[in-house]
């Protein structure tokens, strides 16, 4: 088979190890690997090329994706999807492996329904908001970037006796904020999935300050849109000078961790195995330490954060 790999939506560390493994294993299995550059935008513009071993040499440690990614407005119009199909036909591509989030899976599903181009999805997003997989590619590296940032912020917070509000990415999903708050020992965590009990937090923090607490770390998920409000509350009601740090896109960068390299390898291998087994429109998942595939319908179900993680958030109760 001629199989192309592409990135789509937000990039995530681990894409390069996945790309490397994809090319190597595709050749081992007797397939011809291709690259689609710059995501759906590149697919529309015909940025497609055969991949060779040399392309993937020395990329294992690099964040981002050597093949690029994009969000595409044009993809919503049929005329551009038709153009994309013609580009694939020109190269006789049989199937696509797409590294992306739920939006990208929807995009490829629509394409498959219209033009019968099979695809397999690799859940790739730092948000960890895909149902059925314990981890998406890139999450572990993002968590380590956040851990490093919070450790550094703690140094200055404790020196200056200040409160810090640290905003994490994740869209509507509070996974990054929750796990970061737990593993960094933050005093406050505000995520979309849990009601934040402000009166209780006020009572506890005021008591702790009386007893000598010098600084406060508050981790707020971007999806709550409460960063400014929490900063004002810490300053006005809790009475501590407060600063805000929005971590932003640094969370999407950096050398992939060992975990993300291993996940990249495993996801790529499973994606190719799924295509060999003639699976149609499946999503690769990593569950309880094993790689498997699930239907797109399942992958698009609303994600849930592991209740064990949520239960660990009750450190303010
Ligand atoms: N329902 C849809 N139908 C067709 N195409 C879609 C749909 N949703 C998204 N897409 C296409 O897929 C692209 C990627 O989707 P999106 O921007 O939502 O990122 P994603 O894959 O969910 O990843 P991330 O988690 O990083 O945001 C969009 O820019 C758009 O071109
Ligand atoms: O890179 P962009 O298009 O600004 O998107 C940012 C969004 O993408 C993500 O990094 C990944 O989905 C989200 O956490 C964030 O809200």
Short mmCIF file of C-alpha atoms and ligand atoms in Angstrom, two decimals:
data_model
loop_
_atom_site.label_atom_id
_atom_site.label_comp_id
_atom_site.label_asym_id
_atom_site.label_seq_id
_atom_site.Cartn_x
_atom_site.Cartn_y
_atom_site.Cartn_z
CA UNK A 1 0.00 0.00 0.00
CA UNK A 2 0.96 3.64 -0.41
CA UNK A 3 0.30 5.17 3.00
CA UNK A 4 0.72 8.85 3.85
CA UNK A 5 1.23 10.35 7.31
CA UNK A 6 0.14 13.87 8.25
CA UNK A 7 -0.23 16.15 11.25
CA UNK A 8 -3.37 18.22 11.78
CA UNK A 9 -4.49 20.68 14.46
CA UNK A 10 -2.21 21.56 17.37
CA UNK A 11 1.22 19.95 17.23
CA UNK A 12 2.48 17.91 20.17
CA UNK A 13 5.89 16.55 21.21
CA UNK A 14 6.22 12.92 20.11
CA UNK A 15 5.09 13.50 16.53
CA UNK A 16 8.65 13.19 15.20
CA UNK A 17 9.32 9.82 16.89
CA UNK A 18 5.96 8.64 15.49
CA UNK A 19 6.88 9.85 11.98
CA UNK A 20 10.26 8.10 12.18
CA UNK A 21 8.72 4.80 13.28
CA UNK A 22 5.98 5.11 10.65
CA UNK A 23 8.52 5.39 7.83
CA UNK A 24 10.74 2.58 9.13
CA UNK A 25 7.94 0.11 9.83
CA UNK A 26 6.07 0.93 6.62
CA UNK A 27 9.15 -0.11 4.61
CA UNK A 28 9.64 -3.22 6.80
CA UNK A 29 6.04 -4.21 6.04
CA UNK A 30 6.50 -3.70 2.32
CA UNK A 31 4.49 -0.47 2.04
CA UNK A 32 5.49 2.84 0.47
CA UNK A 33 5.40 5.66 3.04
CA UNK A 34 4.50 9.21 2.02
CA UNK A 35 4.43 12.57 3.79
CA UNK A 36 1.62 15.10 3.55
CA UNK A 37 3.17 18.41 4.58
CA UNK A 38 1.41 21.21 6.51
CA UNK A 39 -1.73 19.31 7.46
CA UNK A 40 -5.03 19.71 5.62
CA UNK A 41 -3.82 22.96 4.05
CA UNK A 42 -0.91 21.07 2.48
CA UNK A 43 -3.20 18.25 1.38
CA UNK A 44 -5.36 20.78 -0.45
CA UNK A 45 -2.26 22.33 -2.05
CA UNK A 46 -0.76 18.97 -3.05
CA UNK A 47 2.25 19.08 -0.73
CA UNK A 48 2.83 15.33 -0.88
CA UNK A 49 6.15 13.48 -1.24
CA UNK A 50 7.49 9.97 -0.86
CA UNK A 51 9.33 9.47 2.44
CA UNK A 52 12.79 7.95 2.63
CA UNK A 53 14.85 6.78 5.60
CA UNK A 54 17.12 9.82 5.33
CA UNK A 55 14.15 12.15 5.94
CA UNK A 56 13.64 10.72 9.40
CA UNK A 57 17.27 10.47 10.52
CA UNK A 58 18.14 12.53 13.58
CA UNK A 59 14.59 13.69 14.39
CA UNK A 60 13.75 11.44 17.35
CA UNK A 61 14.60 14.07 19.97
CA UNK A 62 12.93 17.05 18.33
CA UNK A 63 9.62 18.63 19.37
CA UNK A 64 7.14 19.85 16.76
CA UNK A 65 6.70 17.87 13.54
CA UNK A 66 9.09 17.89 10.58
CA UNK A 67 6.07 17.53 8.28
CA UNK A 68 4.22 20.55 9.72
CA UNK A 69 0.57 20.91 10.70
CA UNK A 70 -2.27 23.40 10.25
CA UNK A 71 -5.86 24.31 11.00
CA UNK A 72 -7.77 24.74 7.75
CA UNK A 73 -10.77 26.90 6.99
CA UNK A 74 -10.79 25.75 3.38
CA UNK A 75 -11.34 22.12 4.42
CA UNK A 76 -14.97 22.93 5.31
CA UNK A 77 -15.66 23.57 1.59
CA UNK A 78 -16.26 20.60 -0.67
CA UNK A 79 -14.32 22.08 -3.60
CA UNK A 80 -11.09 22.02 -1.56
CA UNK A 81 -11.67 18.49 -0.26
CA UNK A 82 -12.14 17.43 -3.91
CA UNK A 83 -8.85 19.09 -4.74
CA UNK A 84 -7.23 17.17 -1.88
CA UNK A 85 -8.64 13.91 -3.24
CA UNK A 86 -7.25 14.63 -6.70
CA UNK A 87 -3.82 15.28 -5.18
CA UNK A 88 -3.90 11.93 -3.40
CA UNK A 89 -5.09 10.18 -6.58
CA UNK A 90 -2.14 11.62 -8.48
CA UNK A 91 0.19 9.76 -6.07
CA UNK A 92 -2.10 6.67 -5.81
CA UNK A 93 -2.24 7.02 -2.02
CA UNK A 94 -4.43 4.29 -0.49
CA UNK A 95 -4.69 5.43 3.12
CA UNK A 96 -3.74 8.18 5.55
CA UNK A 97 -2.40 8.06 9.09
CA UNK A 98 -3.43 11.32 10.76
CA UNK A 99 -1.89 12.63 13.96
CA UNK A 100 -4.42 15.05 15.43
CA UNK A 101 -7.31 15.64 17.78
CA UNK A 102 -11.05 15.08 17.44
CA UNK A 103 -11.41 17.87 14.86
CA UNK A 104 -8.87 16.18 12.59
CA UNK A 105 -10.58 12.81 13.01
CA UNK A 106 -13.90 14.40 11.99
CA UNK A 107 -12.18 16.00 9.01
CA UNK A 108 -10.76 12.68 7.77
CA UNK A 109 -14.03 10.84 8.45
CA UNK A 110 -15.92 13.28 6.23
CA UNK A 111 -13.23 12.88 3.56
CA UNK A 112 -13.43 9.07 3.76
CA UNK A 113 -17.22 9.15 3.42
CA UNK A 114 -16.98 11.41 0.35
CA UNK A 115 -13.98 9.89 -1.44
CA UNK A 116 -13.33 6.47 0.16
CA UNK A 117 -9.86 7.31 1.39
CA UNK A 118 -9.30 5.14 4.44
CA UNK A 119 -7.56 6.59 7.49
CA UNK A 120 -6.32 5.68 10.96
CA UNK A 121 -6.03 8.35 13.66
CA UNK A 122 -3.30 8.75 16.25
CA UNK A 123 -4.60 10.83 19.21
CA UNK A 124 -2.16 13.71 19.23
CA UNK A 125 -2.92 16.67 21.47
CA UNK A 126 -1.53 18.00 24.71
CA UNK A 127 -5.15 18.49 25.88
CA UNK A 128 -5.70 14.74 26.56
CA UNK A 129 -9.33 15.13 25.58
CA UNK A 130 -9.83 12.02 23.43
CA UNK A 131 -12.14 9.35 24.82
CA UNK A 132 -10.80 5.82 25.28
CA UNK A 133 -7.08 6.51 25.48
CA UNK A 134 -5.30 7.00 28.80
CA UNK A 135 -2.82 9.31 27.11
CA UNK A 136 -2.63 11.25 23.88
CA UNK A 137 0.72 11.86 22.22
CA UNK A 138 2.40 14.96 23.69
CA UNK A 139 0.64 15.05 27.05
CA UNK A 140 3.56 13.70 29.06
CA UNK A 141 6.00 16.26 27.63
CA UNK A 142 3.52 19.09 28.22
CA UNK A 143 3.09 17.98 31.85
CA UNK A 144 6.85 18.05 32.30
CA UNK A 145 7.10 21.51 30.73
CA UNK A 146 4.43 22.71 33.18
CA UNK A 147 6.18 21.01 36.12
CA UNK A 148 9.42 22.74 35.25
CA UNK A 149 7.67 26.13 34.95
CA UNK A 150 5.77 25.72 38.23
CA UNK A 151 8.95 24.68 40.07
CA UNK A 152 10.60 27.88 38.86
CA UNK A 153 7.60 30.05 39.74
CA UNK A 154 7.62 28.54 43.24
CA UNK A 155 11.18 29.85 43.73
CA UNK A 156 10.18 33.46 43.15
CA UNK A 157 6.76 33.10 44.83
CA UNK A 158 8.30 31.82 48.04
CA UNK A 159 11.05 34.47 48.01
CA UNK A 160 8.64 37.35 47.50
CA UNK A 161 5.74 35.95 49.56
CA UNK A 162 3.39 36.24 46.61
CA UNK A 163 0.51 34.32 45.11
CA UNK A 164 0.82 33.15 41.51
CA UNK A 165 -1.95 32.15 39.17
CA UNK A 166 -0.57 29.84 36.49
CA UNK A 167 -2.82 29.26 33.48
CA UNK A 168 -2.45 26.00 31.60
CA UNK A 169 -3.73 25.04 28.14
CA UNK A 170 -6.21 22.24 27.46
CA UNK A 171 -9.24 23.87 25.83
CA UNK A 172 -12.30 22.60 27.72
CA UNK A 173 -10.31 19.82 29.39
CA UNK A 174 -8.77 20.29 32.83
CA UNK A 175 -6.42 17.29 32.66
CA UNK A 176 -3.17 19.26 32.35
CA UNK A 177 -4.18 21.62 35.18
CA UNK A 178 -5.37 18.82 37.47
CA UNK A 179 -2.32 16.57 37.10
CA UNK A 180 0.01 19.58 37.33
CA UNK A 181 -1.67 20.88 40.50
CA UNK A 182 -1.41 17.47 42.14
CA UNK A 183 2.21 16.83 41.18
CA UNK A 184 3.39 20.39 41.93
CA UNK A 185 1.58 20.63 45.26
CA UNK A 186 -0.44 23.69 44.24
CA UNK A 187 -2.81 25.10 46.84
CA UNK A 188 -5.55 25.92 44.33
CA UNK A 189 -6.72 24.17 41.17
CA UNK A 190 -9.57 25.42 39.01
CA UNK A 191 -10.73 23.21 36.14
CA UNK A 192 -13.93 23.09 34.06
CA UNK A 193 -14.89 19.62 35.34
CA UNK A 194 -15.13 20.52 39.05
CA UNK A 195 -16.97 23.29 40.92
CA UNK A 196 -14.38 25.40 42.70
CA UNK A 197 -15.46 25.96 46.31
CA UNK A 198 -14.26 29.53 46.77
CA UNK A 199 -15.68 30.15 50.27
CA UNK A 200 -14.01 26.98 51.58
CA UNK A 201 -10.72 27.81 49.84
CA UNK A 202 -10.87 31.33 51.34
CA UNK A 203 -11.35 29.94 54.84
CA UNK A 204 -8.51 27.43 54.53
CA UNK A 205 -6.02 29.82 52.91
CA UNK A 206 -6.72 32.61 55.42
CA UNK A 207 -6.13 30.18 58.28
CA UNK A 208 -2.91 28.91 56.70
CA UNK A 209 -1.65 32.47 56.15
CA UNK A 210 -2.29 33.22 59.85
CA UNK A 211 -0.25 30.14 60.65
CA UNK A 212 2.65 31.30 58.48
CA UNK A 213 1.96 30.41 54.84
CA UNK A 214 4.15 32.72 52.70
CA UNK A 215 3.01 31.97 49.17
CA UNK A 216 0.24 30.39 47.13
CA UNK A 217 0.31 28.57 43.80
CA UNK A 218 -2.99 28.45 41.92
CA UNK A 219 -3.25 26.43 38.70
CA UNK A 220 -6.16 27.42 36.48
CA UNK A 221 -7.19 25.64 33.28
CA UNK A 222 -7.69 28.00 30.32
CA UNK A 223 -11.11 26.42 29.67
CA UNK A 224 -12.52 27.93 32.88
CA UNK A 225 -11.77 31.47 31.67
CA UNK A 226 -11.33 32.35 35.36
CA UNK A 227 -7.65 33.33 35.45
CA UNK A 228 -8.27 37.06 36.05
CA UNK A 229 -11.05 36.38 38.55
CA UNK A 230 -8.88 34.00 40.62
CA UNK A 231 -6.02 36.52 40.60
CA UNK A 232 -8.36 39.25 41.88
CA UNK A 233 -9.72 36.94 44.56
CA UNK A 234 -6.21 36.08 45.81
CA UNK A 235 -5.24 39.75 45.88
CA UNK A 236 -8.47 41.22 47.35
CA UNK A 237 -9.99 38.47 49.51
CA UNK A 238 -6.98 36.41 50.48
CA UNK A 239 -4.84 39.52 50.75
CA UNK A 240 -1.67 38.39 49.01
CA UNK A 241 0.15 40.28 46.27
CA UNK A 242 -0.56 38.28 43.12
CA UNK A 243 1.02 37.75 39.72
CA UNK A 244 -0.32 35.84 36.71
CA UNK A 245 1.68 33.60 34.36
CA UNK A 246 -0.01 32.30 31.24
CA UNK A 247 2.17 29.40 30.10
CA UNK A 248 0.76 29.42 26.56
CA UNK A 249 2.46 27.69 23.67
CA UNK A 250 5.62 26.69 25.53
CA UNK A 251 3.44 23.77 26.65
CA UNK A 252 3.39 22.49 23.05
CA UNK A 253 7.16 22.55 22.61
CA UNK A 254 10.28 20.85 23.85
CA UNK A 255 12.08 17.56 23.32
CA UNK A 256 9.63 14.67 23.66
CA UNK A 257 10.00 12.77 26.95
CA UNK A 258 10.91 9.08 26.98
CA UNK A 259 7.20 8.33 27.51
CA UNK A 260 6.17 10.35 24.46
CA UNK A 261 8.88 8.73 22.30
CA UNK A 262 7.65 5.27 23.32
CA UNK A 263 4.04 6.31 22.73
CA UNK A 264 4.96 7.72 19.31
CA UNK A 265 6.57 4.41 18.33
CA UNK A 266 3.66 2.35 19.65
CA UNK A 267 0.95 4.49 18.06
CA UNK A 268 2.70 4.43 14.66
CA UNK A 269 3.17 0.66 14.70
CA UNK A 270 -0.44 0.03 15.74
CA UNK A 271 -1.73 2.40 13.05
CA UNK A 272 0.11 0.44 10.36
CA UNK A 273 -1.05 -2.88 11.82
CA UNK A 274 -4.63 -1.59 11.73
CA UNK A 275 -4.29 -0.71 8.04
CA UNK A 276 -2.77 -4.14 7.33
CA UNK A 277 -5.81 -5.68 9.03
CA UNK A 278 -8.03 -3.60 6.71
CA UNK A 279 -9.58 -1.66 9.60
CA UNK A 280 -11.64 1.34 8.37
CA UNK A 281 -11.56 4.76 10.02
CA UNK A 282 -10.19 3.57 13.36
CA UNK A 283 -8.40 5.47 16.13
CA UNK A 284 -5.39 3.99 17.90
CA UNK A 285 -5.61 4.10 21.69
CA UNK A 286 -3.32 3.41 24.64
CA UNK A 287 -5.23 1.83 27.50
CA UNK A 288 -3.88 0.12 30.62
CA UNK A 289 -0.42 -0.08 29.10
CA UNK A 290 -1.53 -1.63 25.80
CA UNK A 291 -2.12 -0.28 22.30
CA UNK A 292 -5.42 -1.05 20.63
CA UNK A 293 -7.90 0.44 18.18
CA UNK A 294 -11.37 1.84 18.75
CA UNK A 295 -14.12 3.08 16.46
CA UNK A 296 -14.27 6.74 15.54
CA UNK A 297 -17.71 6.86 17.19
CA UNK A 298 -16.14 5.88 20.51
CA UNK A 299 -13.20 8.26 20.10
CA UNK A 300 -15.65 11.14 19.62
CA UNK A 301 -17.55 10.42 22.85
CA UNK A 302 -17.06 13.10 25.51
CA UNK A 303 -13.75 12.49 27.28
CA UNK A 304 -13.67 12.02 31.04
CA UNK A 305 -10.82 12.61 33.46
CA UNK A 306 -9.89 9.53 35.51
CA UNK A 307 -11.97 9.80 38.74
CA UNK A 308 -8.86 8.82 40.74
CA UNK A 309 -7.16 11.99 39.51
CA UNK A 310 -10.21 14.11 40.35
CA UNK A 311 -10.43 12.60 43.83
CA UNK A 312 -6.83 13.66 44.50
CA UNK A 313 -7.85 17.27 43.87
CA UNK A 314 -9.73 17.52 47.14
CA UNK A 315 -6.69 18.82 48.99
CA UNK A 316 -8.59 21.98 49.90
CA UNK A 317 -11.45 20.13 51.61
N1 LIG B 1 -16.47 18.71 11.95
C1 LIG B 1 -15.50 18.88 11.04
N2 LIG B 1 -15.71 18.60 9.74
C2 LIG B 1 -14.73 18.77 8.82
N3 LIG B 1 -13.50 19.21 9.12
C3 LIG B 1 -13.22 19.51 10.39
C4 LIG B 1 -14.21 19.37 11.42
N4 LIG B 1 -13.65 19.74 12.59
C5 LIG B 1 -12.38 20.11 12.31
N5 LIG B 1 -12.11 19.97 10.99
C6 LIG B 1 -10.85 20.28 10.30
O1 LIG B 1 -9.78 19.72 11.07
C7 LIG B 1 -8.85 20.75 11.42
C8 LIG B 1 -8.23 20.40 12.74
O2 LIG B 1 -9.24 20.45 13.74
P1 LIG B 1 -9.01 21.25 15.09
O3 LIG B 1 -8.46 22.59 14.77
O4 LIG B 1 -10.27 21.16 15.86
O5 LIG B 1 -7.83 20.48 15.80
P2 LIG B 1 -7.82 19.04 16.48
O6 LIG B 1 -7.54 18.01 15.47
O7 LIG B 1 -9.05 18.86 17.32
O8 LIG B 1 -6.52 19.17 17.36
P3 LIG B 1 -6.30 20.06 18.68
O9 LIG B 1 -6.70 19.20 19.83
O10 LIG B 1 -4.87 20.35 18.64
O11 LIG B 1 -7.14 21.27 18.56
C9 LIG B 1 -9.66 22.04 11.38
O12 LIG B 1 -8.83 23.15 11.18
C10 LIG B 1 -10.60 21.79 10.22
O13 LIG B 1 -9.97 22.08 9.00
O1 LIG B 2 -2.19 27.03 18.50
P1 LIG B 2 -3.55 27.64 18.53
O2 LIG B 2 -4.26 27.54 17.23
O3 LIG B 2 -3.51 29.01 19.11
O4 LIG B 2 -4.44 26.76 19.51
C1 LIG B 2 -4.32 26.76 20.88
C2 LIG B 2 -5.08 25.58 21.40
O5 LIG B 2 -4.49 24.40 20.89
C3 LIG B 2 -4.12 23.55 21.98
O6 LIG B 2 -2.77 23.84 22.32
C4 LIG B 2 -4.19 22.11 21.56
O7 LIG B 2 -5.51 21.79 21.22
C5 LIG B 2 -5.06 23.97 23.10
O8 LIG B 2 -4.61 23.59 24.37
C6 LIG B 2 -5.12 25.46 22.90
O9 LIG B 2 -6.31 26.01 23.41
#
